[in-house]
Short mmCIF file of N, CA, C and O in Angstrom, two decimals:
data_model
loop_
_atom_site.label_atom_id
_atom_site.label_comp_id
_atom_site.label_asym_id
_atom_site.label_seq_id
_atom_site.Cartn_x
_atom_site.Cartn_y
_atom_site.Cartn_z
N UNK A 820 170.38 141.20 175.34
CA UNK A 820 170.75 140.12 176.24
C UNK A 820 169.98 138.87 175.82
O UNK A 820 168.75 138.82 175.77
N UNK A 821 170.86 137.79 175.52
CA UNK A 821 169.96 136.32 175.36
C UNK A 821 169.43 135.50 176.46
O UNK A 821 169.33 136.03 177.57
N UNK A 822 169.12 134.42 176.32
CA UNK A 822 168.40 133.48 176.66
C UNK A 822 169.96 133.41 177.58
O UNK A 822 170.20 133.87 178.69
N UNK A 823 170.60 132.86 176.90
CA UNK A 823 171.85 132.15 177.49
C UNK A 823 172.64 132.68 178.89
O UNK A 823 172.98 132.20 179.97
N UNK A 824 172.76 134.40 177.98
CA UNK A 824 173.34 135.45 179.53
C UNK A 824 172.36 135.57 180.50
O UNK A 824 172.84 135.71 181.63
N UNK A 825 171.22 135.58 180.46
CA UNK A 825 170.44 135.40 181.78
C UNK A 825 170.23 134.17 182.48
O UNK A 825 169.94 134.14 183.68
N UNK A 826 170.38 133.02 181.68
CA UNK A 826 171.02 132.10 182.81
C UNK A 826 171.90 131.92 183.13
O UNK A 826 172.13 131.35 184.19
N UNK A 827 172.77 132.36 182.31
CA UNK A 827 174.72 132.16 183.08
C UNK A 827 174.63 133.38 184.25
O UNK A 827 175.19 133.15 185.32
N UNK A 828 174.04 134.49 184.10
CA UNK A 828 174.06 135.67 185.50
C UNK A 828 173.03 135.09 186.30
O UNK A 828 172.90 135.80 187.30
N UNK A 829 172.18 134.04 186.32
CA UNK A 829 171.32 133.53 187.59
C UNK A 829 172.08 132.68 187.83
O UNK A 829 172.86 133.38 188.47
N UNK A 830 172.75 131.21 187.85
CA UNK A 830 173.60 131.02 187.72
C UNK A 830 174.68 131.44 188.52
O UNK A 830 174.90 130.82 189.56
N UNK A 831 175.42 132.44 188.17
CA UNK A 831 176.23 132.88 189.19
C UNK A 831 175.95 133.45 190.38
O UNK A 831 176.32 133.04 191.48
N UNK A 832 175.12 134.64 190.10
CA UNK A 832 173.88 135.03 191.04
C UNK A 832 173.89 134.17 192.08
O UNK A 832 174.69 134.26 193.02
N UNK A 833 173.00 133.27 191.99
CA UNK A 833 172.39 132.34 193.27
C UNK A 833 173.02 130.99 193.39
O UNK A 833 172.35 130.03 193.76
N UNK A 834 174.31 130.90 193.08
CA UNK A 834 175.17 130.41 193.14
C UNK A 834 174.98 128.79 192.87
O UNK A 834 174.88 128.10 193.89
N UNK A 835 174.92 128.24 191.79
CA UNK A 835 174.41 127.14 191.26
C UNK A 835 175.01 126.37 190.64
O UNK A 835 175.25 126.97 189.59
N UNK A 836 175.43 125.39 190.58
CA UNK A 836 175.86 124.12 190.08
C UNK A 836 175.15 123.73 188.69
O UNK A 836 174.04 124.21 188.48
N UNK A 837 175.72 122.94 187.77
CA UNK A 837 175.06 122.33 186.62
C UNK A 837 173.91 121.31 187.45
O UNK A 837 172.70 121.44 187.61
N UNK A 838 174.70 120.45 187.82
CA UNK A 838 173.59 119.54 188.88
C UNK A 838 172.57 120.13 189.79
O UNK A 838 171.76 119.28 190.14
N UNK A 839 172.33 121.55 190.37
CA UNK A 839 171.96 121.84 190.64
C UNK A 839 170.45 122.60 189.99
O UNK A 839 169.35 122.71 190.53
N UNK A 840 170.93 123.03 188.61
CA UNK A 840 169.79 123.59 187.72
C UNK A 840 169.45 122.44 186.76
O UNK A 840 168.68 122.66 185.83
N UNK A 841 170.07 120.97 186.97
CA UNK A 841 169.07 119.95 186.46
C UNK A 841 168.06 119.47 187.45
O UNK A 841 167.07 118.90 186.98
N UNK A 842 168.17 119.65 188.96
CA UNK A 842 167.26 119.78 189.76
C UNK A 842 166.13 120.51 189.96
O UNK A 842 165.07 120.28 190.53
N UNK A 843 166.60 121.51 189.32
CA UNK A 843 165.47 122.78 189.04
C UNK A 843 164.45 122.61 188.69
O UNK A 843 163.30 122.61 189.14
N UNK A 844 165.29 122.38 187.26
CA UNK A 844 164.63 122.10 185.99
C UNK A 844 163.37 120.50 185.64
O UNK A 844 162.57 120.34 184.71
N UNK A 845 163.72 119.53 186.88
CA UNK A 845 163.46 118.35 187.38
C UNK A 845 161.96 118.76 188.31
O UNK A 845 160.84 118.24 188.28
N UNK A 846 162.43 119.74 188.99
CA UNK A 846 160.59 120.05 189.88
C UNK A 846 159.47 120.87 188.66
O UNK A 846 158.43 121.47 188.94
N UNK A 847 159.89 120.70 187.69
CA UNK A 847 158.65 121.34 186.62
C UNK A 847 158.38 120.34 185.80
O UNK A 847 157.38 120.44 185.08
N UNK A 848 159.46 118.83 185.71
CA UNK A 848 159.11 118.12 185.20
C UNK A 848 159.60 117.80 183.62
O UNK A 848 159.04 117.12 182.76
N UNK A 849 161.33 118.81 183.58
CA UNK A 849 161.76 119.22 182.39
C UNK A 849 163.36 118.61 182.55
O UNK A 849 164.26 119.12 183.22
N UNK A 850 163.42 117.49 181.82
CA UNK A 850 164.55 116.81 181.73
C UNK A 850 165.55 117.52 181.09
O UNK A 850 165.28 118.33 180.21
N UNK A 851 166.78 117.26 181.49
CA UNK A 851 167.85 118.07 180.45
C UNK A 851 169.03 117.00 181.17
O UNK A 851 168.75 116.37 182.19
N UNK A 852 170.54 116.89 180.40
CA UNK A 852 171.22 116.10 180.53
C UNK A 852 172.20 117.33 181.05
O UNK A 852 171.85 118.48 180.76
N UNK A 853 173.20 117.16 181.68
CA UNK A 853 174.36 117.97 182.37
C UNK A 853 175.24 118.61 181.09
O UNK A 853 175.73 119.74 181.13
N UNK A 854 175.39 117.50 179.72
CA UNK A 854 176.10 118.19 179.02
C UNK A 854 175.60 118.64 177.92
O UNK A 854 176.36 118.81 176.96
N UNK A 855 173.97 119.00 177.81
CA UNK A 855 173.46 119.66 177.34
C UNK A 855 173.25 121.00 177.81
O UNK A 855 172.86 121.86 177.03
N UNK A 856 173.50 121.27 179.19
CA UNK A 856 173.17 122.02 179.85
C UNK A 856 174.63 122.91 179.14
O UNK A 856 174.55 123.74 178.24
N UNK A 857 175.83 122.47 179.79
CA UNK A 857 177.09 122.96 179.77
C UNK A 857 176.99 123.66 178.01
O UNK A 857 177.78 124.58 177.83
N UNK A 858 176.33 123.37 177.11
CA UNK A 858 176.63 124.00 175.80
C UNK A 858 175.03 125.15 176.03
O UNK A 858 174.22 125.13 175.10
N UNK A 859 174.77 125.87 177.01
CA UNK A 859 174.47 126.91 177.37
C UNK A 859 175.50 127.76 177.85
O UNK A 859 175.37 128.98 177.85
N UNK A 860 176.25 127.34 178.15
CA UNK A 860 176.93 127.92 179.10
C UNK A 860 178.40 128.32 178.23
O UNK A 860 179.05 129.25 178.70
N UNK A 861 178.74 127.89 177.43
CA UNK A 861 179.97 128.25 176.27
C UNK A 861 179.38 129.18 175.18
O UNK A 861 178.30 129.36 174.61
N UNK A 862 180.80 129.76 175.19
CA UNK A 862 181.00 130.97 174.06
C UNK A 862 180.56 130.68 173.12
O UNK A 862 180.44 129.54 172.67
N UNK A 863 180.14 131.99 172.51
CA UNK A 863 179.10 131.88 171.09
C UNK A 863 179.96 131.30 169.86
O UNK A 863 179.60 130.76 168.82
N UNK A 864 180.73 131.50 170.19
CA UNK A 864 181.97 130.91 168.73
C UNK A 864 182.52 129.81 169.14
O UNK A 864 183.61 129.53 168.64
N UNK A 865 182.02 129.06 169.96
CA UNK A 865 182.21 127.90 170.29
C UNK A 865 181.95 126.35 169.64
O UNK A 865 181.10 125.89 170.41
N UNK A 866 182.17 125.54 168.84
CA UNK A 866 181.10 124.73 168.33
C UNK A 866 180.29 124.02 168.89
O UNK A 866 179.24 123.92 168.26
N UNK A 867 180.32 123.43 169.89
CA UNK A 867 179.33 122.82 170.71
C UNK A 867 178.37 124.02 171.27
O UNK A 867 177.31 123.65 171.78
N UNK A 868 178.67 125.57 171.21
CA UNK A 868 177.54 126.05 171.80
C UNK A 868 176.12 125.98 171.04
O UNK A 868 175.99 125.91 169.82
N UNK A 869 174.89 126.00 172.19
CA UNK A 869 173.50 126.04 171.74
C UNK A 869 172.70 126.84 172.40
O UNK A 869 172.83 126.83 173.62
N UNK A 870 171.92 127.51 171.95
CA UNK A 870 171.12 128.69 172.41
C UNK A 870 170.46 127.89 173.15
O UNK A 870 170.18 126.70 173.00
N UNK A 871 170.14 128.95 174.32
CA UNK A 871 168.85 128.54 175.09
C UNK A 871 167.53 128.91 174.61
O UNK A 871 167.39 130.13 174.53
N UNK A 872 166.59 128.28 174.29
CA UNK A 872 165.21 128.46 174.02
C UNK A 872 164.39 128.86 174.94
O UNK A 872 164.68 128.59 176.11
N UNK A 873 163.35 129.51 174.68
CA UNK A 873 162.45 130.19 175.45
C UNK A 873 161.96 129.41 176.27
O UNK A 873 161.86 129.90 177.39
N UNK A 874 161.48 128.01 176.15
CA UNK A 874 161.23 126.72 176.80
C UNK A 874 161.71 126.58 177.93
O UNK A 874 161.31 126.81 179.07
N UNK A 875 162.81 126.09 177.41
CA UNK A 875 164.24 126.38 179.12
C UNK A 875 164.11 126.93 179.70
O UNK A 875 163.93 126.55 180.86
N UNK A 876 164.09 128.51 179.28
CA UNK A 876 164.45 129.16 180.16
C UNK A 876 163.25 129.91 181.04
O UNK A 876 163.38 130.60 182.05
N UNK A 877 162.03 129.56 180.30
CA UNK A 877 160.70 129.42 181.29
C UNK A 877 160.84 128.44 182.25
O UNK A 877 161.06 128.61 183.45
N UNK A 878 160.68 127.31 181.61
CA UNK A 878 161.10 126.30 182.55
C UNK A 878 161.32 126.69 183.87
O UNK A 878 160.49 126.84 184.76
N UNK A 879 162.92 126.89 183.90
CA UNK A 879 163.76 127.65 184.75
C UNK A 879 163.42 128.07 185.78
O UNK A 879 163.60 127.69 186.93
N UNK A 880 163.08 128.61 185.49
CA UNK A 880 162.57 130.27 185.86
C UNK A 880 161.56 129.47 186.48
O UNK A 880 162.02 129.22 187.59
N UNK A 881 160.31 128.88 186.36
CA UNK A 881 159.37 127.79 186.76
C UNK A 881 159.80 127.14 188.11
O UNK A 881 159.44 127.29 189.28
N UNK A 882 160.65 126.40 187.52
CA UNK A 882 161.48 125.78 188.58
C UNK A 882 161.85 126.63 189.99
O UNK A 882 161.62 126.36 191.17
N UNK A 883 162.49 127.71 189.39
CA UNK A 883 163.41 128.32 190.38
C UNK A 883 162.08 129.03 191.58
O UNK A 883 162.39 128.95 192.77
N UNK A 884 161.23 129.43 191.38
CA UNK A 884 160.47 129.61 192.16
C UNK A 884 159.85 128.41 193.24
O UNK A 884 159.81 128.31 194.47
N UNK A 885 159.46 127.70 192.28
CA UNK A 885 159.41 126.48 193.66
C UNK A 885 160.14 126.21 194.00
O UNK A 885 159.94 125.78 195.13
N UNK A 886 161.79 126.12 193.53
CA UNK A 886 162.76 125.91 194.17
C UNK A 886 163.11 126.66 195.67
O UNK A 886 163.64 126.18 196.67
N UNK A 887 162.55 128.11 195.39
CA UNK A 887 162.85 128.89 196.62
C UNK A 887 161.57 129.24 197.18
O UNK A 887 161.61 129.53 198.38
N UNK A 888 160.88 129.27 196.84
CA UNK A 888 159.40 129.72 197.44
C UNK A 888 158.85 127.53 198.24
O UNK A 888 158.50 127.34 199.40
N UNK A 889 158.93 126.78 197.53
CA UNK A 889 158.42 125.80 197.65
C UNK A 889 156.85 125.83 196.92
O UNK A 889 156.32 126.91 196.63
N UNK A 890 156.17 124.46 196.65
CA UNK A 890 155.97 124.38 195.73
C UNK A 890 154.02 124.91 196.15
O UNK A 890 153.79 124.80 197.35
N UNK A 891 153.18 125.25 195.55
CA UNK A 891 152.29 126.15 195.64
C UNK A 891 151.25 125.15 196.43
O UNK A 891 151.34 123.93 196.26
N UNK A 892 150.26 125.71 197.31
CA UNK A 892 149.35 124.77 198.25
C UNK A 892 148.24 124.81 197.27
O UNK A 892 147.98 125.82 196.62
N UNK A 893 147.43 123.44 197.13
CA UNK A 893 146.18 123.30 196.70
C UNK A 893 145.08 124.23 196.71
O UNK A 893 144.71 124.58 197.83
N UNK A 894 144.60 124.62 195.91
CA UNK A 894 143.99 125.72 195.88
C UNK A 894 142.33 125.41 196.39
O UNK A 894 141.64 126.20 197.03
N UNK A 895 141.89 123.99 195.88
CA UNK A 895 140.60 123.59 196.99
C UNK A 895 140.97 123.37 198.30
O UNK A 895 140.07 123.62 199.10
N UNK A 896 141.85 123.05 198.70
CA UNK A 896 141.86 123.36 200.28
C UNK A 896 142.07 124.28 201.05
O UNK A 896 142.02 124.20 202.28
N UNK A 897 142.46 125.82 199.99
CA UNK A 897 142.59 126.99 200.67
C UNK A 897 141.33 127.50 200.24
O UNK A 897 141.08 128.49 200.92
N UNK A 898 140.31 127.24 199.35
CA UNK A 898 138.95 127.38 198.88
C UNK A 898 138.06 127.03 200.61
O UNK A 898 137.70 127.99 201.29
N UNK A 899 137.89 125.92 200.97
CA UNK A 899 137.46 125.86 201.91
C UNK A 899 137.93 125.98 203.13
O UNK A 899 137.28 125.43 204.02
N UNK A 900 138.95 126.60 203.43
CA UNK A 900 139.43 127.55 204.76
C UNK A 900 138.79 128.69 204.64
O UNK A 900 137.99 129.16 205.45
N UNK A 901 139.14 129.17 203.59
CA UNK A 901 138.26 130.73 203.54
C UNK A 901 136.89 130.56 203.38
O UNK A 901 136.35 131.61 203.72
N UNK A 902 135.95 129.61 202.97
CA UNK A 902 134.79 129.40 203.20
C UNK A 902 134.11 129.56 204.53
O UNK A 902 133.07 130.13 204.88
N UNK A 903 135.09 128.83 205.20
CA UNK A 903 134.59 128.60 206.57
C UNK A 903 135.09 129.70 207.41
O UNK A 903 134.34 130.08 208.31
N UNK A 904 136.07 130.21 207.28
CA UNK A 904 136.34 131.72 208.17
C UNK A 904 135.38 132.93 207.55
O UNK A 904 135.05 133.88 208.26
N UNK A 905 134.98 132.80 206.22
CA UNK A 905 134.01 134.08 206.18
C UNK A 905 132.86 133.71 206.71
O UNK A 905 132.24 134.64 207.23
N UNK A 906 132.09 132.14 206.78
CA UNK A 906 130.99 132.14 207.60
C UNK A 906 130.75 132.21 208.63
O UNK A 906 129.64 131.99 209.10
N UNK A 907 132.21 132.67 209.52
CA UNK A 907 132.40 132.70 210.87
C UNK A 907 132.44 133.94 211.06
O UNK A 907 131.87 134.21 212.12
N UNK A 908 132.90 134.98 210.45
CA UNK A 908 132.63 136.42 210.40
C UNK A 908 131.61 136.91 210.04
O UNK A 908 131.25 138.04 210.39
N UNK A 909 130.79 135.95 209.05
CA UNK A 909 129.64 136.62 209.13
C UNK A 909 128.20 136.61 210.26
O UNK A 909 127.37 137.45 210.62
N UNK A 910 128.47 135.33 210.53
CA UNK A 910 127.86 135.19 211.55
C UNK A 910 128.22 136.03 213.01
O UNK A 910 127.32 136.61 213.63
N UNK A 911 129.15 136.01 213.33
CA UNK A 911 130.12 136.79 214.12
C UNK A 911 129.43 138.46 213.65
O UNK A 911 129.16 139.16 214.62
N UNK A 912 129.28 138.80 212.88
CA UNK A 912 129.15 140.11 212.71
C UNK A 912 127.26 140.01 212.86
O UNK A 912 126.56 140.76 213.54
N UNK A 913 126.90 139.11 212.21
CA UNK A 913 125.09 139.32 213.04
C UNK A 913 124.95 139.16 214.01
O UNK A 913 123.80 139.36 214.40
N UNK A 914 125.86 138.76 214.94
CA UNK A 914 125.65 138.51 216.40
C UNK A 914 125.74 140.24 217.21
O UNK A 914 125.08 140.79 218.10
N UNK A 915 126.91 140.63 216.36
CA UNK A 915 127.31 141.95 216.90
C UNK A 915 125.94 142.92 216.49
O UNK A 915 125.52 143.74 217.30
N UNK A 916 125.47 142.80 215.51
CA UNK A 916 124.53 143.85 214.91
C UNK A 916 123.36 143.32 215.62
O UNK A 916 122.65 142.84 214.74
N UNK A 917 122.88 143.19 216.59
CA UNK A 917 121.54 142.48 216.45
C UNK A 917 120.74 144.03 216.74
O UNK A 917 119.71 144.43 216.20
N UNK A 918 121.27 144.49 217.39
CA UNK A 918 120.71 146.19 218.73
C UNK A 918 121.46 146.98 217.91
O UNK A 918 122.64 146.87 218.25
N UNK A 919 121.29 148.00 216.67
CA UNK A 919 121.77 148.67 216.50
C UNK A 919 121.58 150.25 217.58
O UNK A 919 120.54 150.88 217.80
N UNK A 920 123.02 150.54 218.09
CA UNK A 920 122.84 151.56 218.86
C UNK A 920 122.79 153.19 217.72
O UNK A 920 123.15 153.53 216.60
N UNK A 921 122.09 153.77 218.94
CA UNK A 921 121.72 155.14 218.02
C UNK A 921 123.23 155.80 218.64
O UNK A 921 123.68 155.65 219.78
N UNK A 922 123.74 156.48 217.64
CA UNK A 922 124.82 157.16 217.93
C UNK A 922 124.35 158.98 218.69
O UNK A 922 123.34 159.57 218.31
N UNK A 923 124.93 159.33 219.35
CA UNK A 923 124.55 161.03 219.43
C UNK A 923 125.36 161.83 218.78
O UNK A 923 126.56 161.57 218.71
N UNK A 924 124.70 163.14 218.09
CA UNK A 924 125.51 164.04 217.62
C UNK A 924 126.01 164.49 218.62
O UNK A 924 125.48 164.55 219.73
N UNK A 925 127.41 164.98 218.20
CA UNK A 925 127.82 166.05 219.09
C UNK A 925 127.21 167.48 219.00
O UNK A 925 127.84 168.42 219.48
N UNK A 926 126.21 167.65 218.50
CA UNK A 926 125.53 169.27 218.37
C UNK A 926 124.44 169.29 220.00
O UNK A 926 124.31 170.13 220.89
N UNK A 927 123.92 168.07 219.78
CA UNK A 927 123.19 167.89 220.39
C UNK A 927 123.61 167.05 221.97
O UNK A 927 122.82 166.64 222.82
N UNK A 928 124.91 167.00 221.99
CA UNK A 928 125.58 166.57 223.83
C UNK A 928 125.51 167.73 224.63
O UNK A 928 125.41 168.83 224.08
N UNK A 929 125.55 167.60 226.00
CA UNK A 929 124.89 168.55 226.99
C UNK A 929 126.54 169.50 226.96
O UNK A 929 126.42 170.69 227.26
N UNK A 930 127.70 169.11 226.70
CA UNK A 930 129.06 169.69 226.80
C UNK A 930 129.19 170.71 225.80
O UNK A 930 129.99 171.65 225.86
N UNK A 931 128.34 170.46 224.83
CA UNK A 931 128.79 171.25 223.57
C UNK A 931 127.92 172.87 223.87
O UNK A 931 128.32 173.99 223.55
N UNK A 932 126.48 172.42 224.70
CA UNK A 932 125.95 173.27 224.62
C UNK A 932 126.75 174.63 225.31
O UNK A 932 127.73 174.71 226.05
N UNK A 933 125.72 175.78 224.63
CA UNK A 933 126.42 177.55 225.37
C UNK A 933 125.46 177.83 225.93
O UNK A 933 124.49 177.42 225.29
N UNK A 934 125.16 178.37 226.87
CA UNK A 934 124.55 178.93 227.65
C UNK A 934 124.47 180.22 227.60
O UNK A 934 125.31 181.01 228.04
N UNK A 935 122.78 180.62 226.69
CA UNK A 935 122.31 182.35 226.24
C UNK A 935 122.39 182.98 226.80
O UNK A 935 121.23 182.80 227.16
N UNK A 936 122.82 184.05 227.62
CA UNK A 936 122.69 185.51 228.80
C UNK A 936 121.65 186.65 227.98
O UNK A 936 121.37 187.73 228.51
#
């Protein structure tokens, strides 16, 4: 399977327009013209056809995730959310520990015991 049939089956797949996967291709920052696009999309014995390159179709593929996911949150500002919620648990958890309680065995609870005759 080429470059080419896996974008003509995404493509149909997720139901997409030429204009639509120059948009794509536009949120990664990867220009392509509509009728460059369309000589992906024609038969191999075609003369205007042109392979898709690995480029593209990373690209793509690039694209298409932020396209449907949207595009990824800053990673220093999720750095210091979690900064500040683990120093809140940790503190939170020395508050809880201050009295460690002694646990009892159950060998040693008054229920467990038998009574010798």
């Amino acid at each position: 399977m080429t470059n080419n049939d896996i974008l003509k089956k995404l493509r149909v797949a997720l139901k997409l327009r030429d204009d639509d996967i120059v948009k794509i291709l536009a949120l990664v920052d990867f220009r392509i013209s509509k009728s460059e696009l369309g000589a992906f999309f024609r038969k191999e014995d075609h003369p205007k056809y042109m392979e898709c390159g690995d480029q593209i179709l990373r690209n793509f593929l690039n694209g298409l995730v932020i396209h449907l996911r949207g595009p990824m949150p800053d990673k220093r500002i999720d750095q210091s959310k979690n900064d500040s919620r683990l120093e809140k648990d940790q503190a939170s958890a020395k508050a809880k520990n201050k009295k460690p309680k002694k646990k009892k065995s159950l060998l040693h609870s008054n229920t467990n015991k038998k009574s010798i005759k």
